[in-house]
Tab-separated table of C-alpha atoms in Angstrom:
chain	number	residue	atom	x	y	z
P	1	UNK	CA	13.261	8.679	24.827
P	2	UNK	CA	15.955	6.060	24.214
P	3	UNK	CA	15.791	4.132	20.962
P	4	UNK	CA	15.009	0.861	22.726
P	5	UNK	CA	12.139	2.441	24.642
P	6	UNK	CA	10.805	3.880	21.423
P	7	UNK	CA	10.909	0.492	19.710
P	8	UNK	CA	9.153	-1.110	22.667
P	9	UNK	CA	6.403	1.511	22.485
P	10	UNK	CA	6.018	0.842	18.762
P	11	UNK	CA	5.894	-2.933	19.234
P	12	UNK	CA	3.276	-2.510	21.944
P	13	UNK	CA	1.211	-0.246	19.676
P	14	UNK	CA	1.416	-2.699	16.768
P	15	UNK	CA	0.527	-5.660	18.994
P	16	UNK	CA	-2.579	-3.801	20.170
P	17	UNK	CA	-3.676	-2.806	16.673
P	18	UNK	CA	-6.998	-4.380	15.717
P	19	UNK	CA	-6.644	-7.698	13.948
P	20	UNK	CA	-8.228	-8.123	10.561
P	21	UNK	CA	-11.984	-8.777	10.737
P	22	UNK	CA	-13.030	-12.430	10.619
P	23	UNK	CA	-14.666	-11.954	7.227
P	24	UNK	CA	-11.473	-10.501	5.736
P	25	UNK	CA	-9.302	-13.245	7.226
P	26	UNK	CA	-11.648	-15.856	5.773
P	27	UNK	CA	-11.569	-14.157	2.360
P	28	UNK	CA	-7.751	-14.141	2.383
P	29	UNK	CA	-7.756	-17.815	3.328
P	30	UNK	CA	-10.225	-18.712	0.572
P	31	UNK	CA	-8.369	-16.721	-2.097
P	32	UNK	CA	-5.101	-18.460	-1.249
P	33	UNK	CA	-6.716	-21.756	-2.235
P	34	UNK	CA	-6.198	-22.365	-5.980
P	35	UNK	CA	-9.481	-24.293	-6.077
P	36	UNK	CA	-11.504	-21.299	-4.908
P	37	UNK	CA	-14.566	-20.343	-6.955
P	38	UNK	CA	-16.733	-17.183	-6.981
P	39	UNK	CA	-19.405	-19.225	-5.181
P	40	UNK	CA	-17.027	-19.749	-2.248
P	41	UNK	CA	-16.501	-16.004	-1.889
P	42	UNK	CA	-20.195	-15.355	-2.348
P	43	UNK	CA	-21.005	-17.512	0.686
P	44	UNK	CA	-18.631	-15.512	2.904
P	45	UNK	CA	-19.372	-12.016	1.603
P	46	UNK	CA	-23.140	-12.507	1.644
P	47	UNK	CA	-22.887	-12.835	5.444
P	48	UNK	CA	-21.289	-9.389	5.711
P	49	UNK	CA	-23.789	-6.771	4.474
P	50	UNK	CA	-21.284	-3.908	4.716
P	51	UNK	CA	-18.660	-5.653	2.603
P	52	UNK	CA	-21.310	-6.900	0.196
P	53	UNK	CA	-22.424	-3.291	-0.273
P	54	UNK	CA	-18.857	-2.229	-1.018
P	55	UNK	CA	-18.437	-4.960	-3.640
P	56	UNK	CA	-21.642	-3.895	-5.368
P	57	UNK	CA	-20.667	-0.229	-5.151
P	58	UNK	CA	-17.303	-0.970	-6.736
P	59	UNK	CA	-18.624	-2.989	-9.679
P	60	UNK	CA	-21.173	-0.275	-10.443
P	61	UNK	CA	-18.693	2.583	-10.032
P	62	UNK	CA	-16.920	4.650	-12.662
P	63	UNK	CA	-13.803	2.624	-11.857
P	64	UNK	CA	-15.212	-0.247	-13.929
P	65	UNK	CA	-17.703	1.606	-16.071
P	66	UNK	CA	-20.066	-1.293	-16.743
P	67	UNK	CA	-22.940	-0.323	-19.023
P	68	UNK	CA	-25.625	-2.256	-17.129
P	69	UNK	CA	-26.317	-1.976	-13.395
P	70	UNK	CA	-25.154	-5.168	-11.662
P	71	UNK	CA	-27.357	-6.527	-8.858
P	72	UNK	CA	-26.009	-10.084	-8.456
P	73	UNK	CA	-23.168	-10.545	-5.949
P	74	UNK	CA	-21.867	-13.674	-7.712
P	75	UNK	CA	-21.816	-11.861	-11.044
P	76	UNK	CA	-20.018	-8.913	-9.403
P	77	UNK	CA	-17.380	-11.273	-7.994
P	78	UNK	CA	-16.894	-12.915	-11.398
P	79	UNK	CA	-16.580	-9.564	-13.168
P	80	UNK	CA	-14.243	-8.061	-10.580
P	81	UNK	CA	-12.111	-11.153	-10.135
P	82	UNK	CA	-11.138	-12.895	-6.909
P	83	UNK	CA	-8.028	-10.783	-6.308
P	84	UNK	CA	-9.875	-7.499	-6.715
P	85	UNK	CA	-12.531	-8.589	-4.220
P	86	UNK	CA	-9.850	-9.803	-1.824
P	87	UNK	CA	-7.976	-6.506	-2.011
P	88	UNK	CA	-11.158	-4.465	-1.678
P	89	UNK	CA	-11.896	-6.327	1.558
P	90	UNK	CA	-8.329	-5.885	2.775
P	91	UNK	CA	-8.006	-2.200	1.886
P	92	UNK	CA	-11.368	-1.481	3.504
P	93	UNK	CA	-10.228	-3.175	6.716
P	94	UNK	CA	-6.943	-1.260	6.694
P	95	UNK	CA	-8.675	2.061	6.098
P	96	UNK	CA	-11.298	1.429	8.770
P	97	UNK	CA	-8.593	0.537	11.326
P	98	UNK	CA	-5.947	3.121	10.442
P	99	UNK	CA	-7.597	6.172	8.942
P	100	UNK	CA	-8.264	8.179	12.077
P	101	UNK	CA	-6.915	11.714	11.999
P	102	UNK	CA	-5.466	11.143	15.492
P	103	UNK	CA	-3.037	8.630	13.977
P	104	UNK	CA	-1.535	11.337	11.742
P	105	UNK	CA	-0.032	13.855	14.112
P	106	UNK	CA	3.088	14.577	12.045
P	107	UNK	CA	1.688	13.847	8.600
P	108	UNK	CA	-1.408	14.953	6.760
P	109	UNK	CA	-3.803	12.003	6.430
P	110	UNK	CA	-5.177	12.974	3.016
P	111	UNK	CA	-1.687	13.505	1.598
P	112	UNK	CA	-0.476	10.206	3.020
P	113	UNK	CA	-3.270	8.137	1.495
P	114	UNK	CA	-3.007	9.912	-1.850
P	115	UNK	CA	0.712	9.088	-1.910
P	116	UNK	CA	-0.115	5.483	-1.009
P	117	UNK	CA	-2.720	5.283	-3.769
P	118	UNK	CA	-0.235	6.744	-6.236
P	119	UNK	CA	2.317	4.042	-5.419
P	120	UNK	CA	-0.378	1.371	-5.707
P	121	UNK	CA	-1.711	2.445	-9.095
P	122	UNK	CA	1.795	3.102	-10.453
P	123	UNK	CA	2.915	-0.375	-9.400
P	124	UNK	CA	-0.105	-1.840	-11.151
P	125	UNK	CA	0.560	0.177	-14.321
P	126	UNK	CA	4.196	-0.933	-14.341
P	127	UNK	CA	3.160	-4.561	-13.858
P	128	UNK	CA	0.671	-4.278	-16.719
P	129	UNK	CA	3.321	-2.650	-18.940
P	130	UNK	CA	5.595	-5.636	-18.222
P	131	UNK	CA	2.850	-8.157	-19.051
P	132	UNK	CA	2.627	-9.528	-15.533
P	133	UNK	CA	-0.078	-12.169	-15.160
P	134	UNK	CA	-3.392	-10.237	-14.956
P	135	UNK	CA	-4.461	-12.474	-12.067
P	136	UNK	CA	-1.840	-10.888	-9.791
P	137	UNK	CA	-2.046	-7.244	-10.883
P	138	UNK	CA	-4.089	-6.375	-7.801
P	139	UNK	CA	-1.291	-7.756	-5.608
P	140	UNK	CA	0.952	-5.022	-7.017
P	141	UNK	CA	-1.702	-2.431	-6.236
P	142	UNK	CA	-2.079	-3.676	-2.671
P	143	UNK	CA	1.669	-3.883	-2.054
P	144	UNK	CA	2.005	-0.285	-3.209
P	145	UNK	CA	-0.973	0.857	-1.171
P	146	UNK	CA	0.445	-0.622	2.052
P	147	UNK	CA	4.152	0.134	1.555
P	148	UNK	CA	4.275	3.069	4.023
P	149	UNK	CA	1.908	1.646	6.626
P	150	UNK	CA	4.701	1.584	9.218
P	151	UNK	CA	4.649	5.388	9.339
P	152	UNK	CA	1.278	5.400	11.092
P	153	UNK	CA	2.454	3.890	14.411
P	154	UNK	CA	5.523	6.167	14.304
P	155	UNK	CA	3.205	9.165	13.851
P	156	UNK	CA	0.915	8.025	16.622
P	157	UNK	CA	3.280	6.812	19.320
P	158	UNK	CA	6.417	8.875	18.698
P	159	UNK	CA	5.000	12.018	17.142
P	160	UNK	CA	7.570	14.424	18.638
P	161	UNK	CA	10.496	12.337	17.433
P	162	UNK	CA	8.792	11.918	14.083
P	163	UNK	CA	8.426	15.666	13.615
P	164	UNK	CA	12.149	15.952	14.386
P	165	UNK	CA	12.958	13.199	11.879
P	166	UNK	CA	10.974	15.009	9.179
P	167	UNK	CA	12.720	18.286	10.029
P	168	UNK	CA	16.136	16.591	9.910
P	169	UNK	CA	15.248	15.045	6.562
P	170	UNK	CA	14.455	18.507	5.163
P	171	UNK	CA	17.445	20.235	6.743
P	172	UNK	CA	20.004	17.619	5.744
P	173	UNK	CA	18.258	16.781	2.448
P	174	UNK	CA	18.248	13.070	3.157
P	175	UNK	CA	15.584	10.416	2.713
P	176	UNK	CA	13.030	10.273	5.526
P	177	UNK	CA	13.758	6.632	6.341
P	178	UNK	CA	17.399	7.573	7.031
P	179	UNK	CA	16.292	10.393	9.317
P	180	UNK	CA	13.899	8.006	11.098
P	181	UNK	CA	16.757	5.629	11.856
P	182	UNK	CA	18.914	8.423	13.247
P	183	UNK	CA	16.189	9.956	15.390
P	184	UNK	CA	14.197	6.887	16.449
P	185	UNK	CA	16.500	3.903	15.961
P	186	UNK	CA	14.179	2.212	13.466
P	187	UNK	CA	12.404	3.225	10.277
P	188	UNK	CA	8.920	2.730	8.879
P	189	UNK	CA	9.952	-0.400	6.945
P	190	UNK	CA	10.829	-2.107	10.241
P	191	UNK	CA	7.470	-1.147	11.719
P	192	UNK	CA	5.660	-2.143	8.527
P	193	UNK	CA	7.224	-5.587	8.757
P	194	UNK	CA	5.792	-5.951	12.282
P	195	UNK	CA	2.309	-5.091	11.017
P	196	UNK	CA	2.480	-7.421	8.022
P	197	UNK	CA	3.618	-10.276	10.281
P	198	UNK	CA	0.721	-9.661	12.686
P	199	UNK	CA	-1.788	-9.591	9.851
P	200	UNK	CA	-0.161	-12.503	7.978
P	201	UNK	CA	-0.503	-10.846	4.582
P	202	UNK	CA	1.959	-13.075	2.754
P	203	UNK	CA	5.568	-12.811	1.651
P	204	UNK	CA	4.983	-10.724	-1.488
P	205	UNK	CA	3.354	-7.808	0.328
P	206	UNK	CA	5.527	-8.204	3.442
P	207	UNK	CA	8.753	-8.066	1.424
P	208	UNK	CA	7.527	-5.043	-0.535
P	209	UNK	CA	6.784	-3.207	2.690
P	210	UNK	CA	10.052	-4.263	4.315
P	211	UNK	CA	12.445	-3.634	1.418
P	212	UNK	CA	11.102	-0.746	-0.656
P	213	UNK	CA	13.986	1.439	0.582
P	214	UNK	CA	16.629	-1.276	0.241
P	215	UNK	CA	15.436	-3.071	-2.872
P	216	UNK	CA	18.848	-3.150	-4.556
P	217	UNK	CA	20.097	-5.465	-1.801
P	218	UNK	CA	17.037	-7.716	-1.846
P	219	UNK	CA	17.764	-11.293	-2.935
P	220	UNK	CA	14.495	-13.016	-1.999
P	221	UNK	CA	11.923	-14.716	-4.180
P	222	UNK	CA	9.749	-11.627	-4.722
P	223	UNK	CA	12.206	-9.359	-6.517
P	224	UNK	CA	9.710	-8.395	-9.227
P	225	UNK	CA	7.122	-6.885	-6.900
P	226	UNK	CA	9.726	-5.441	-4.487
P	227	UNK	CA	11.522	-3.643	-7.318
P	228	UNK	CA	8.224	-2.414	-8.756
P	229	UNK	CA	7.051	-0.922	-5.453
P	230	UNK	CA	10.457	0.674	-4.825
P	231	UNK	CA	10.400	2.385	-8.224
P	232	UNK	CA	6.746	3.392	-7.846
P	233	UNK	CA	7.511	4.975	-4.471
P	234	UNK	CA	10.359	6.996	-5.963
P	235	UNK	CA	8.074	8.120	-8.781
P	236	UNK	CA	5.346	9.260	-6.353
P	237	UNK	CA	7.806	11.151	-4.145
P	238	UNK	CA	9.651	12.746	-7.058
P	239	UNK	CA	6.466	14.083	-8.629
P	240	UNK	CA	5.042	14.952	-5.195
P	241	UNK	CA	1.755	13.178	-5.846
P	242	UNK	CA	0.345	13.143	-2.353
P	243	UNK	CA	2.851	13.527	0.479
P	244	UNK	CA	4.189	11.014	2.989
P	245	UNK	CA	7.015	13.101	4.442
P	246	UNK	CA	9.823	12.271	2.007
P	247	UNK	CA	10.989	15.333	0.060
P	248	UNK	CA	14.426	13.892	-0.736
P	249	UNK	CA	13.890	10.322	-1.916
P	250	UNK	CA	16.866	8.234	-2.970
P	251	UNK	CA	16.816	7.217	-6.619
P	252	UNK	CA	16.696	3.420	-6.954
P	253	UNK	CA	19.815	1.654	-8.172
P	254	UNK	CA	20.122	1.543	-11.961
P	255	UNK	CA	19.885	-2.243	-11.863
P	256	UNK	CA	16.251	-1.888	-10.793
P	257	UNK	CA	15.443	0.158	-13.892
P	258	UNK	CA	17.315	-2.396	-16.005
P	259	UNK	CA	15.553	-5.363	-14.405
P	260	UNK	CA	12.139	-3.800	-14.974
P	261	UNK	CA	13.060	-2.575	-18.449
P	262	UNK	CA	11.922	0.978	-17.641
P	263	UNK	CA	13.274	4.519	-17.752
P	264	UNK	CA	12.372	7.701	-15.909
P	265	UNK	CA	11.186	9.100	-19.243
P	266	UNK	CA	8.516	6.390	-19.427
P	267	UNK	CA	7.475	7.064	-15.847
P	268	UNK	CA	7.130	10.772	-16.605
P	269	UNK	CA	4.934	9.915	-19.572
P	270	UNK	CA	2.413	8.051	-17.416
P	271	UNK	CA	1.820	10.878	-14.918
P	272	UNK	CA	-1.573	11.754	-16.404
P	273	UNK	CA	-2.608	8.084	-16.448
P	274	UNK	CA	-1.507	7.714	-12.813
P	275	UNK	CA	-3.546	10.718	-11.689
P	276	UNK	CA	-6.557	9.400	-13.592
P	277	UNK	CA	-6.222	5.969	-11.972
P	278	UNK	CA	-5.874	7.553	-8.532
P	279	UNK	CA	-9.196	9.304	-8.968
P	280	UNK	CA	-10.835	6.038	-9.991
P	281	UNK	CA	-9.207	4.056	-7.200
P	282	UNK	CA	-10.242	6.481	-4.456
P	283	UNK	CA	-13.361	4.361	-3.988
P	284	UNK	CA	-11.095	1.814	-2.279
P	285	UNK	CA	-10.370	4.295	0.507
P	286	UNK	CA	-13.245	6.772	0.285
P	287	UNK	CA	-10.823	9.710	0.397
P	288	UNK	CA	-12.564	13.063	0.398
P	289	UNK	CA	-11.405	16.117	-1.493
């Protein structure tokens, strides 16, 4: 298949992907309003029994370890925080729409989501280490969680070419996104940008998805989160926590380490904490062992 035909097939697939549920879209809209209160979210979530159940399950899970069982939705929203509730709704919608085994013909679904979780929790740990505003920590988690989403349409629509790209990556010992470009004519960051635009998830997450393999050349307004996701992705691939097809990741430019004030030694030191956080965060995606 010619590259242009492949891109057309991908664009068609992305355009036909389910849109975000109305409840999730409304939650995103509400949370983008600085005047939003827990009561505003309560009114929307209380109309969606499934999502309400997930919120209550999360607040009473080991992830938060509250000593007393919480039964009030408003109290759960207050304790979790608006951004956590927003990202729970969003990650649930993503998982429900894109977690079918049939979408993972060239990659293992469990390995892919574990890798994605690793990048999400690592990004959040880095942000916390750097004293990023606690109100936006969950944005770092979500950006990391979604960074490789563009691989799913490539797996689904161009599985034969994708298998070849993965084989070429292994044989030539190059990064998978480079092999994707050679074999398909586009890489998963291009496809991820399409998805983020369709779902209107905001510039921070969109830029993280689009530039996590070219962060050193990024000059936009979201350098902090883009750099963090790029470094977190390298960490996850280097330590082979989960697997998303990239055995030969490119090390980020030294200026990214300098900007973030981090070293590989520090990243190696947090491996146990990352694995612990992954186990706690699995409730977001309901990944089975």
